[in-house]
Coordinates of C-alpha atoms and ligand atoms in Angstrom, one line a residue:
X641 CA 101.8 122.5 76.3
X642 CA 104.1 123.0 73.4
X643 CA 106.4 120.0 72.6
X644 CA 110.0 120.5 73.3
X645 CA 111.9 121.0 70.1
X646 CA 113.7 117.8 69.1
X647 CA 111.8 115.5 71.4
X648 CA 110.3 113.6 68.5
X649 CA 113.7 113.0 67.0
X650 CA 115.0 111.7 70.4
X651 CA 112.0 109.4 70.7
X652 CA 112.6 108.0 67.3
X653 CA 116.3 107.4 68.0
X654 CA 115.5 105.7 71.2
X655 CA 113.1 103.2 69.4
X656 CA 115.8 102.6 66.8
X657 CA 118.4 101.9 69.4
X658 CA 116.1 99.6 71.4
X659 CA 115.2 97.6 68.2
X660 CA 118.9 97.3 67.1
X661 CA 119.8 95.5 70.3
X662 CA 117.0 93.0 70.1
X663 CA 117.3 89.6 68.4
X664 CA 116.0 89.5 64.9
X665 CA 112.8 87.4 64.3
X666 CA 112.8 87.6 60.5
X667 CA 113.9 84.3 58.9
X668 CA 115.8 84.7 55.7
X669 CA 113.7 82.2 53.7
X670 CA 114.7 80.4 51.5
X671 CA 118.2 80.4 52.9
X672 CA 116.8 79.5 56.3
X673 CA 114.0 76.9 56.3
X674 CA 111.1 77.7 58.7
X675 CA 110.6 75.6 61.8
X676 CA 107.1 74.5 61.2
X677 CA 104.7 73.0 63.8
X678 CA 104.1 69.3 63.3
X679 CA 100.4 69.7 62.3
X680 CA 101.1 72.2 59.5
X681 CA 98.8 71.8 56.5
X682 CA 101.1 71.9 53.6
X683 CA 100.1 69.3 51.1
X684 CA 98.1 66.1 51.1
X685 CA 99.8 62.7 50.8
X686 CA 98.1 59.5 49.6
X687 CA 98.9 56.1 51.0
X688 CA 97.4 54.2 48.1
X689 CA 97.5 50.7 49.7
X690 CA 95.0 51.8 52.3
X691 CA 92.5 53.3 49.8
X692 CA 89.5 51.1 49.1
X693 CA 88.0 53.6 46.6
X694 CA 85.0 54.2 48.8
X695 CA 84.7 57.8 47.3
X696 CA 83.9 59.3 50.7
X697 CA 86.7 62.0 50.4
X698 CA 85.6 63.0 46.9
X699 CA 82.0 63.3 48.0
X700 CA 82.7 65.3 51.1
X701 CA 85.2 67.7 49.6
X702 CA 83.5 71.1 49.5
X703 CA 85.5 72.2 46.5
X704 CA 85.0 69.0 44.4
X705 CA 88.8 69.0 43.7
X706 CA 89.4 65.3 44.3
X707 CA 89.2 63.2 41.1
X708 CA 88.9 59.4 41.4
X709 CA 88.5 56.8 38.7
X710 CA 88.2 53.1 39.3
X711 CA 87.0 49.8 37.9
X712 CA 85.7 46.6 39.5
X713 CA 87.7 43.4 39.5
X714 CA 86.4 39.9 40.3
X715 CA 88.4 38.0 42.9
X716 CA 88.2 34.2 42.7
X717 CA 86.7 32.4 45.7
X718 CA 89.1 31.7 48.6
X719 CA 88.0 28.1 49.0
X720 CA 86.4 25.6 46.6
X721 CA 82.7 26.1 46.5
X722 CA 83.0 29.6 47.8
X723 CA 81.6 32.7 46.2
X724 CA 83.5 35.0 43.9
X725 CA 84.0 38.5 45.2
X726 CA 84.4 41.9 43.5
X727 CA 86.7 44.7 44.6
X728 CA 87.4 48.3 43.4
X729 CA 90.7 48.9 41.7
X730 CA 92.0 52.5 41.7
X731 CA 92.8 53.9 38.3
X732 CA 93.2 57.6 39.1
X733 CA 93.5 59.6 42.2
X734 CA 94.2 63.3 41.9
X735 CA 93.8 66.5 43.9
X736 CA 93.7 69.9 42.3
X737 CA 95.6 72.1 44.8
X738 CA 94.6 75.3 42.8
X739 CA 91.1 74.7 44.2
X740 CA 91.8 73.0 47.5
X741 CA 91.2 75.3 50.5
X742 CA 93.1 73.0 53.0
X743 CA 90.0 72.4 55.1
X744 CA 91.2 68.8 55.9
X745 CA 87.7 67.3 55.5
X746 CA 89.0 64.6 53.1
X747 CA 91.6 63.5 55.7
X748 CA 89.1 63.5 58.5
X749 CA 86.4 61.5 56.7
X750 CA 88.7 58.8 55.2
X751 CA 87.8 55.7 57.1
X752 CA 90.9 53.8 56.0
X753 CA 93.7 56.2 56.9
X754 CA 94.8 56.7 53.3
X755 CA 95.2 60.5 53.3
X756 CA 97.7 62.5 55.5
X757 CA 98.9 66.0 55.9
X758 CA 102.4 66.8 55.0
X759 CA 104.1 70.1 56.1
X760 CA 105.7 70.4 52.7
X761 CA 104.7 73.7 51.0
X762 CA 107.2 74.3 48.3
X763 CA 105.2 73.2 45.3
X764 CA 104.4 76.4 43.6
X765 CA 104.0 76.1 39.8
X766 CA 104.1 78.6 36.9
X767 CA 101.3 76.7 35.2
X768 CA 98.1 76.3 37.2
X769 CA 97.4 72.9 35.5
X770 CA 100.5 71.5 37.2
X771 CA 98.9 72.1 40.6
X772 CA 96.7 69.0 39.9
X773 CA 98.8 66.3 41.6
X774 CA 98.2 62.8 40.3
X775 CA 98.5 59.6 42.4
X776 CA 102.2 59.2 41.9
X777 CA 103.0 62.7 43.1
X778 CA 100.5 62.3 46.0
X779 CA 102.4 59.2 47.0
X780 CA 105.7 61.0 46.9
X781 CA 104.3 63.4 49.5
X782 CA 103.8 60.5 51.9
X783 CA 107.6 60.4 52.4
X784 CA 107.4 63.9 53.9
X785 CA 104.6 63.1 56.4
X786 CA 105.9 63.3 60.0
X787 CA 105.5 60.4 62.4
X788 CA 102.4 60.8 64.6
X789 CA 103.0 62.3 68.0
X790 CA 103.4 60.0 71.0
X791 CA 100.2 59.0 72.9
X792 CA 99.4 60.7 76.2
X793 CA 100.5 58.7 79.2
X794 CA 97.7 56.4 80.2
X795 CA 95.9 56.8 76.9
X796 CA 94.0 53.8 75.5
X797 CA 96.0 51.9 72.9
X798 CA 94.7 52.5 69.3
X799 CA 92.6 49.6 68.0
X800 CA 94.9 49.3 64.9
X801 CA 98.0 48.6 67.2
X802 CA 96.1 46.1 69.3
X803 CA 94.9 44.2 66.3
X804 CA 98.4 44.2 64.7
X805 CA 99.9 42.9 67.9
X806 CA 97.3 40.1 68.1
X807 CA 98.0 39.0 64.5
X808 CA 101.8 39.1 65.1
X809 CA 101.4 36.9 68.3
X810 CA 99.2 34.5 66.4
X811 CA 101.7 34.2 63.5
X812 CA 104.6 33.7 66.0
X813 CA 102.7 31.0 67.8
X814 CA 102.0 29.2 64.4
X815 CA 105.7 29.4 63.4
X816 CA 107.1 28.3 66.7
X817 CA 108.6 24.7 66.6
X818 CA 106.4 22.2 68.4
X819 CA 107.6 21.0 71.8
X820 CA 109.8 17.8 71.2
X821 CA 109.1 14.5 73.0
X822 CA 112.0 13.3 75.3
X823 CA 114.3 10.8 73.6
X824 CA 113.8 7.1 74.3
X825 CA 117.2 6.9 76.0
X826 CA 116.4 9.8 78.3
X827 CA 113.0 8.1 79.1
X828 CA 114.8 4.8 80.0
X829 CA 117.4 6.6 82.2
X830 CA 114.7 8.5 84.0
X831 CA 112.9 5.2 84.7
X832 CA 116.1 3.7 86.2
X833 CA 116.7 6.5 88.6
X834 CA 115.3 5.8 92.1
X835 CA 112.4 7.9 93.0
X836 CA 111.8 9.5 96.4
X837 CA 108.3 9.7 97.8
X838 CA 106.8 13.1 97.1
X839 CA 106.8 15.5 100.0
X840 CA 109.5 13.5 101.9
X841 CA 112.7 15.4 102.1
X842 CA 116.0 13.5 102.8
X843 CA 115.9 14.8 106.4
X844 CA 112.4 13.4 106.7
X845 CA 113.2 10.0 105.2
X846 CA 116.3 9.6 107.4
X847 CA 114.1 10.0 110.5
X848 CA 113.0 6.6 111.9
X849 CA 109.3 6.0 111.7
X850 CA 107.5 5.0 114.9
X851 CA 108.3 1.3 115.6
X852 CA 111.4 1.3 113.4
X853 CA 114.9 0.9 115.0
X854 CA 117.2 3.8 115.0
X855 CA 120.6 3.5 113.2
X856 CA 123.0 1.6 115.4
X857 CA 120.2 0.0 117.5
X858 CA 120.4 -3.8 117.7
X859 CA 117.7 -5.8 116.1
X860 CA 117.2 -9.6 115.9
X861 CA 118.4 -9.5 112.3
X862 CA 121.2 -7.0 112.8
X863 CA 123.1 -7.7 116.1
X864 CA 125.5 -5.2 117.5
X865 CA 129.2 -5.9 116.9
X866 CA 130.3 -8.4 119.6
X867 CA 126.8 -9.8 120.0
X868 CA 125.8 -13.1 118.5
X869 CA 122.9 -13.4 116.2
X870 CA 120.1 -16.0 116.5
X871 CA 121.3 -19.5 115.9
Ligands
SF4_2054 S1 91.5 69.7 52.1 FE1 89.3 70.2 51.8 S2 89.2 71.3 49.9 FE2 91.2 70.3 49.9 S3 90.9 68.3 48.9 FE3 90.5 67.9 51.1 S4 88.3 68.2 51.4 FE4 88.9 69.2 49.4
SF4_2055 S1 88.0 58.2 51.6 FE1 90.0 57.2 51.8 S2 89.6 55.1 51.2 FE2 87.9 56.3 50.5 S3 88.4 56.9 48.4 FE3 89.1 58.6 49.7 S4 91.2 58.1 50.2 FE4 90.3 56.2 49.4

């Protein structure tokens, strides 16, 4: 069947009209910043204090784009007669983002939580050599790393948090002032106060015991008013 003349034009106009009334989904970057998901892989931040220069990240990186230099330092013994120890000191930590393929292996393998993803992505350069970020720049990215998401309800507490809480409790217990002894005057006053037998309430102690006279009952030692006592 031959198409009706002008039907194509009508269809096209209908599509245009439908699209004109819909909300636009195009964000006018850079005037409008994109709303990125929290696990966006933008750039890698280095938390230097956690790095022990174990070299795992550099060894596992498939692109060999992590450069680490370090030297050894001798730490004196903690106690007299103890053994000296040596530790690695970081001299250089750099990532070449012109080679990085954002696989995240370095972050996954770091056993000391020293590397983190930041959603920051605006670090384009006109010179490719500037895409090698040295440790100072990697540290700056740490300020853009979002806080970790909350744990699922009922999830096991992370080991790091449990250890930190135990250490804080221990320190608080050490810094708490010792329980003070009662003052000598208070002790003397406490000794002067009459004590009541334990377990006997006032009601119980006021009750006459078997064989004891009730209040107001005459006894040989305590005659009733008007009665004469023993001569
Ligand atoms: S994200 Fe992957 S490629 Fe990039 S530095 Fe880490 S391990 Fe290497
Ligand atoms: S794996 Fe972690 S601790 Fe080891 S060198 Fe890399 S960043 Fe440092």
